Each structure stands twice: as structure tokens, then as C-alpha cells.
Amino acid sequence: MTAVPVPVRVVFTDGFSHQYTGGLKEFDLEARTLRDVIKTLDERYPGLGEHLQEETTVAIDGEIHENPQYQPVKAGSEIFFIPKLEGG
Amino acid sequence: MNEIKKPFKWVGTAPVRPDGVPKVTGTAKYGNDYTLPGTLYGKILRSPHAHARIKSIDTSKAEKLPGVKAVITAKDFPDQNFAYIGAERVAVNFWHVTRNIMAREKALYEGHSVAAVAAVDAQTAAKACALIKVDYEVLPHAIDVDEAMKPNAPLLFEDMKTRGVEPAPKKSSNISKQLNFAIGDVASGFKGADVVVEKEFRTAAVHQGYIEPHACLARYDADGQGEIWSSSQGHFIVRGLTAKLVGMKLGDLKVNPAEIGGGFGGKTVVYLEPVAMLLSKKCGHPVRINMSRDEVFKATGPTSGSSMWVKIGAKKDGTLVAAEGIFKFQAGAFPGSPVMNACLCAFAPYNIPNQKATGYDVVCNRPKSAAYRAPGSPISAFAVESVLDIVAKKIGMDPLAMRMKNAAHIGTPTIAGPKHAHEGYAETVQAILDHPGYKTKLGKNQGRGAASGYWFNGGGESGATVNINADGTAVVATGSMDVGGSRASMAIMAAETLGIDYNKVRALVNDTTAVPYTHVTGGSRVTYATGLAVVGACEKVIAELRKRAAMIWDVDVEGVVWEDGHARPASTNVGEFDPLSLAELAAKAGATGGPIGATGSVNAGGQAPGFSTQFCDVEVDPDTGKVTILRFVAAQDAGRAIHRAYVEGQIQGGVVQGIGWALNEEYIYNDKGKLTNAGFLDYRMPVASDLPNIEALIVEVPNPNHPFGVKGVGEVNICPPMAAIANAIANAVGRRMESLPMSPPKLLEALDHRKGTEL
């Protein structure tokens, strides 16, 4: 984990942003971990944090993380919240 | 088989499978093989109508029939709140689920369960069902997805408003949900294209076609505890859904996994278990229910049929510049088709800067769709890969060379947003380009077609235990029921990690009380995620074995390393000690601290997607329209094959199911909304005599997030075949088939009535 927050970019899908953030898809934040990211977004959009944790999978620089709370982020990381998926 | 030299002893080999002898000798126990003293026969009464309001159900005559011990209707189940719970694609609305288990206000498809009985034998149960009087008000029905979307279509749910549309529509419809995904700007992308191809496609609903019908045995005890034996793709999911629908605590319900005779996604949900449990609760006897094949077709989930439109634009040099698709999927009687997957997978193998996908989840009077091998992806792949073939022909480029030119690599954006983080696609294209068969000459009425496919692959929650026995053998138990060879692959990974012989590892699937929670066997997740849990447990065992050796040698544990199944001194500085084998340490376990064992559990991320590229040669009989598959070659990135024969089997199985989907399989309804081909005589699945050898090419681009490089292999193989065959037919006879199945009557019609050559 980085000692100090670093700049990261957060991106939602169209559907998710229409549902929860009034259509805003991209956010530039400072964070050390995914937990920081979710906390910051929840402060801006109360209740969003729960939706993010319940309904999305997180991809940091393309890698999927199913249990992302404590996942550290790097400066310049692209963080995508994408719908959870299920296979057959 | 392609043997590749690797630095592993067991990984990548093909040892005898642990379930082989029981299955060959008939001792393996499937869902319908379990019984208990006093077990009753359960039977479900099903709706004869596609759409009907249930005005009343009179069970009094059935209850009075001698030998009948219990009769239930939906009123016996606790009702559920109307709420979509969980992630978007996998959101569960238990208000819907309980109504699919047993109809309440309306019967929504032919075969919809309306009541159930438990009786002393099958004949009495059948008589009792016949004595139940259901007063139906028959309603108009909607079977076809385009018809169901029309403004005046009969509504399955009078208050259904389309989700995903802002502002929310005021008028009700059968469109449960609309999905929108986009990157770049497709309008400007198409403006810059030299060639644009757009086309409409349709696919039929097809069933997973597992050979074992659904079956279960349930017992509800007087103290409120219960037990289930059933074949499913996840006994923890069976536990969770049954407990919720019946009103039990998870800790009061034990579910035992039976062997499974195929699932392919269709057994990740429940149909019978809550019914059997409630019947048992009502009468105090164990109750067994098994479906007939007719019931399997009419009442369990096929995958969606679809109506699609796809448009792709390219430069003259083959560069893809824009792609757009509209995907309308039959959800069946309740929301939840795999249309989101179809949107997200459609263009995923390619680097296309401008993409747009719109999906519609549409309810109609068919059984609720269920997962089927890479759910959604094969359907959109049929449309996209067919259009790509036409684009390649229009610009005069080899279709695989065009795919290679546009192949997704690490850093390529996807329509969902994240950039690709793994390679693997281009390698599958190259494997086909390098295959000598791809360049052979073809004869009259023969053609060659190629196509690719993408599947996310899964991670998620898995648990495993590893216990070392006194004789140096190991028992590996997981919560992943074995539908595709997981016991063999878990034993291989355990043997490799521990450094012992594969034949000294016994791999088991434990019940829900004896192993940590494990998510379903689906999504091509098990070898990856449960494999990580097994490796994690083995590493804990190794740490304990090193500790025991350190104790015996009276040195610090840091001075002991584990190599090739033995504890060894880390250096000569530690001391001169003969290596201690796992068996020697196991024999001293009692004296050095007690039994040696460990549990591993993960919520695994870092999974890498699956890519497959395939080609086939076909011959079309111009007099009958019959298509014969002459050759089929399928390349798939496995990351690293753990058990090579099983990986080849997965590839071959997916291709065979794709061939059936392409050429023959379909749900056929009459004008009353009744299924007319609910049996294997009329629902034509491929048999061995229909098929050539399916040549499986295992491509290995290891996943760095797994100790052995594993990527899931169970699903992506079913994505390319439909388009590959359509492309081969177009190449053979100049007819572009836009509708599945490409059955003889349809192809003959195209040959007889269409003029000119089609690309």
C-alpha cells in the first residue's frame, strides 16, 4: 500500500452512471486503496459505496479483483467498476 | 495429443481420472440413485397452457386418494419480496424465483409447475396429479422475442416497466431491461469506413441437453433440520436457494453432491429441491423427485433465442474502425437472459476504437432461460463473426488475417471499459493459420469457414481442505462439484505442489458441512479459483511439514526447505541431515504435534479470459440441404493445461454442442404456445456418427496470476462454431444463412429461392 494517496482515474459504465451518478462516468480521485476510492465516491453520492460493493467487479489496469477492498492502487491506475458476471 | 515439454512432473499430463472406474462400472451415484427408508415418490403437476391466470386450485380429491401423503401448491411456500438482489447480471429477484418454482397468480409457460404431490408410488402420484383441479383462464401468449416486444403484445407481468431507461417508461411492456454500452463514437467511426456491412440474425432457443434429467432426494426432520442429495453444479447454491425458498436457516440444511450427468450451466439453479423439501416437511417422509425428459425440455432453462442486428465498418486495409450491435434476447417467463454477456463479449477479441452495444432482456411464454456454456457470448458471436466474414470477403482479405490484424492485445480497450490485461487471442488465430488443413483445396459444394470467440472466465469464492494421512497419502476435498474433471485437476495440482505421486492423492467433493463455502461450478472458474484454494492449502501443509522437520532436526524452521516432496536443510550451515519425505513426516505426525492438514479459501481475482479460434470444412448436399462437417479444428488458449485430455475433451465438447446449435437444435412451438419437440427424437442433437474427429489445439499463454498459469477452458469453445459453419456454408454454396439452426429445410429454401451468390 502506498503511504500517501496517489491520483487515480475511476470509470463507470453508461448504465451504472445513469443509474447512480447522474450520468457522470469518469472521476479523478486520490486514493491509497480501493477502499479509499469507494469511501470517497460514497461521500459524493451517499449510498453509492454499497452499490459498488454489491453490484460490481473491479478491474484495476485491466486485472479483475473479486475482493478489492484492500487492494492497493498505483499512481495513474485506471479503475473500472464493471457489472458482475456469471458463467455456465 | 500434443505433448509439450514442461518443468512440471504432473501438470500437463493426463493421468487416470479419479471418477473413471465408478462411472464405467456403474457404481457412481447420480441424483436419482439415492434413497432412504420410507422414501416417497414426488410428482409435479404442470400447466398445459402457455399463458393462463390461475383462478383456483382444488387439491381435495387428490389429498383423499389412498397412498397420497402430501399435496402442495404455491401457497405452501413463503412469498418473497419483490427486489432485485445482487449484481446486475446475476441479480436474483426471489419474487420471481419462487413463482418459477411454483406458479402463483399465473402460469407463464407450458410445463410451469402448479402443484406437487408425494405418494407411496409413481402410479398413485400420477393419479393424484390428475385429481387436482386447476381452474385456468387461458390468456394470449407471446413466444417470439420480436413479437413480445411489440407495444400490443400480451403482457406476462401487467406492471413490468423497462429497467435501464431514463426516465422510466410509463407504459408496461415485456422488456424487462435495456442495456447500453459504448466506447468511442460509432457514428464518426462508420463515416471513416471504406466498407460497412450490416445484417440481421436470429438464433433459436437451445437446451443444454445434459443426459441426466434433474433429480433429488430431500428429507426434512422433526427438529427443523434437513438434508438433500442432488446432482447440481453447486451444492452450496442448492443449499442457499432451497433455504431461502422454503424458509430454513443455512446451518439447518446439509446438501450432498451427487455425481452429475452433465450440466453445461443448466444446473446452476434449482427446480426440484425446494419442492421435495416442502413435501417432506409436510408429510414427514423423505421425498424423491425426478424429471422426465419431457419435463426437462419444458420446464428447465434453455438458453435464449435471439433477434440481432450487427453493423461493422472497416478500412480497405482491413482495419476495423466501428462496430455496433442490437441484441434482443428471450429471457423466458422471468427476467434474466444473458444479454449483458452478449453485449460485452460481442467485439471483445478485437481492437475496435468505436463500439456500441444495446441489449434487451425480454420476457416471453417460454421456460425461464438458464445459463448455457459462455451464456450469451455464442449468440452475439454468431452475428458478429458472420459479419466479419462478409467484411473480409468485401475487401478481399483472408478472414483470419483480418482478425489477426485487429487482434486485441494487452492494453486494448473493451466495451465494458477496462483494457485487456492478458494476451492469448492472436496466438489462437496463429495456431489456425499454421494448421496445414487451413490451406488444403476443397471440392464441389465444399466450403471453409473460420470464426473466433471470447469468454471472461471466472474467479470468486472457493474452499478446499488438504489432509495428510499416516502413510503419506493425501486427501484433497473441495466444494466444487465435478462436472468437467476437477477432481483430477485438483489432485494434479496438489501432487505438483506437495511433490508427491498423483496416485497418492485422493480428490473428493465434500458436502456443505465439510468444506468451506464454494461458489458454483460454472463460468470456467473451478480449475482457476478452486485450484488456488487447493494450492493455498497445500502451501500451509508444506509450512507445517517444514516445522515438523525442524522440530525433528532441532533447527529453526527457516533452515528447512521443501523440495520434490522432501524436507531438506536449506544449506550445509543448518547441519547434515538426510531428507525427510512427506511419508516419513506423516508417520511421525502424532509425535510431532498431531494431524497435519490445512484449509485454503479464496475469493479469487486475476482470472484471465478465454479465446478460441476455429475453422471447419463442410459439404452441402444441394438436393437435401444437409450439411456434413468434414473437418473441425479448434484452437483455444488454456493458459496452461493441467490435465491435457480433459482440456481436449472440453474443447471437443463445446464444439460438438456448437455444431448442434448451428445445424439442428431448436425449440419448436405450435400456435397454442406448446413445445412440439420435447424429446431427443425430435430435438436433434448431434451424435457420434454426425461428427468427424474434432481436432483440439491447446494454445498455452500462461496466466501469471496462477501458480501453474491456469485459464478457464470450459466455455469459450462453444462461441465460434455457429459462425464458422455459417461462413463455411457461404463459402461452399454462396448462401449467407442468418438464422439458426441452418437445418436442411432452411438451407434448401435458400438454395431454391435466392438468386445470385451471397458473401
PDB file of N, CA and C in Angstrom, chain B residues 569-577:
ATOM      1  N   PRO B 569      17.635 -29.667   4.543  1.00  0.00           N
ATOM      2  CA  PRO B 569      18.309 -28.500   5.141  1.00  0.00           C
ATOM      3  C   PRO B 569      18.513 -27.429   4.059  1.00  0.00           C
ATOM      4  N   ALA B 570      18.277 -26.170   4.434  1.00  0.00           N
ATOM      5  CA  ALA B 570      18.387 -25.092   3.456  1.00  0.00           C
ATOM      6  C   ALA B 570      19.821 -24.940   2.975  1.00  0.00           C
ATOM      7  N   SER B 571      20.783 -25.269   3.815  1.00  0.00           N
ATOM      8  CA  SER B 571      22.199 -25.206   3.422  1.00  0.00           C
ATOM      9  C   SER B 571      22.986 -26.101   4.368  1.00  0.00           C
ATOM     10  N   THR B 572      24.261 -26.272   4.058  1.00  0.00           N
ATOM     11  CA  THR B 572      25.092 -27.116   4.934  1.00  0.00           C
ATOM     12  C   THR B 572      25.291 -26.455   6.297  1.00  0.00           C
ATOM     13  N   ASN B 573      25.075 -25.128   6.343  1.00  0.00           N
ATOM     14  CA  ASN B 573      25.210 -24.429   7.633  1.00  0.00           C
ATOM     15  C   ASN B 573      24.174 -24.890   8.648  1.00  0.00           C
ATOM     16  N   VAL B 574      23.028 -25.367   8.105  1.00  0.00           N
ATOM     17  CA  VAL B 574      21.959 -25.812   9.009  1.00  0.00           C
ATOM     18  C   VAL B 574      22.362 -27.107   9.704  1.00  0.00           C
ATOM     19  N   GLY B 575      23.089 -27.945   8.981  1.00  0.00           N
ATOM     20  CA  GLY B 575      23.521 -29.223   9.536  1.00  0.00           C
ATOM     21  C   GLY B 575      23.446 -30.300   8.482  1.00  0.00           C
ATOM     22  N   GLU B 576      23.976 -31.488   8.783  1.00  0.00           N
ATOM     23  CA  GLU B 576      23.939 -32.622   7.854  1.00  0.00           C
ATOM     24  C   GLU B 576      22.780 -33.516   8.244  1.00  0.00           C
ATOM     25  N   PHE B 577      21.683 -33.443   7.476  1.00  0.00           N
ATOM     26  CA  PHE B 577      20.514 -34.277   7.766  1.00  0.00           C
ATOM     27  C   PHE B 577      20.048 -34.945   6.480  1.00  0.00           C
TER      28      PHE B 577
END
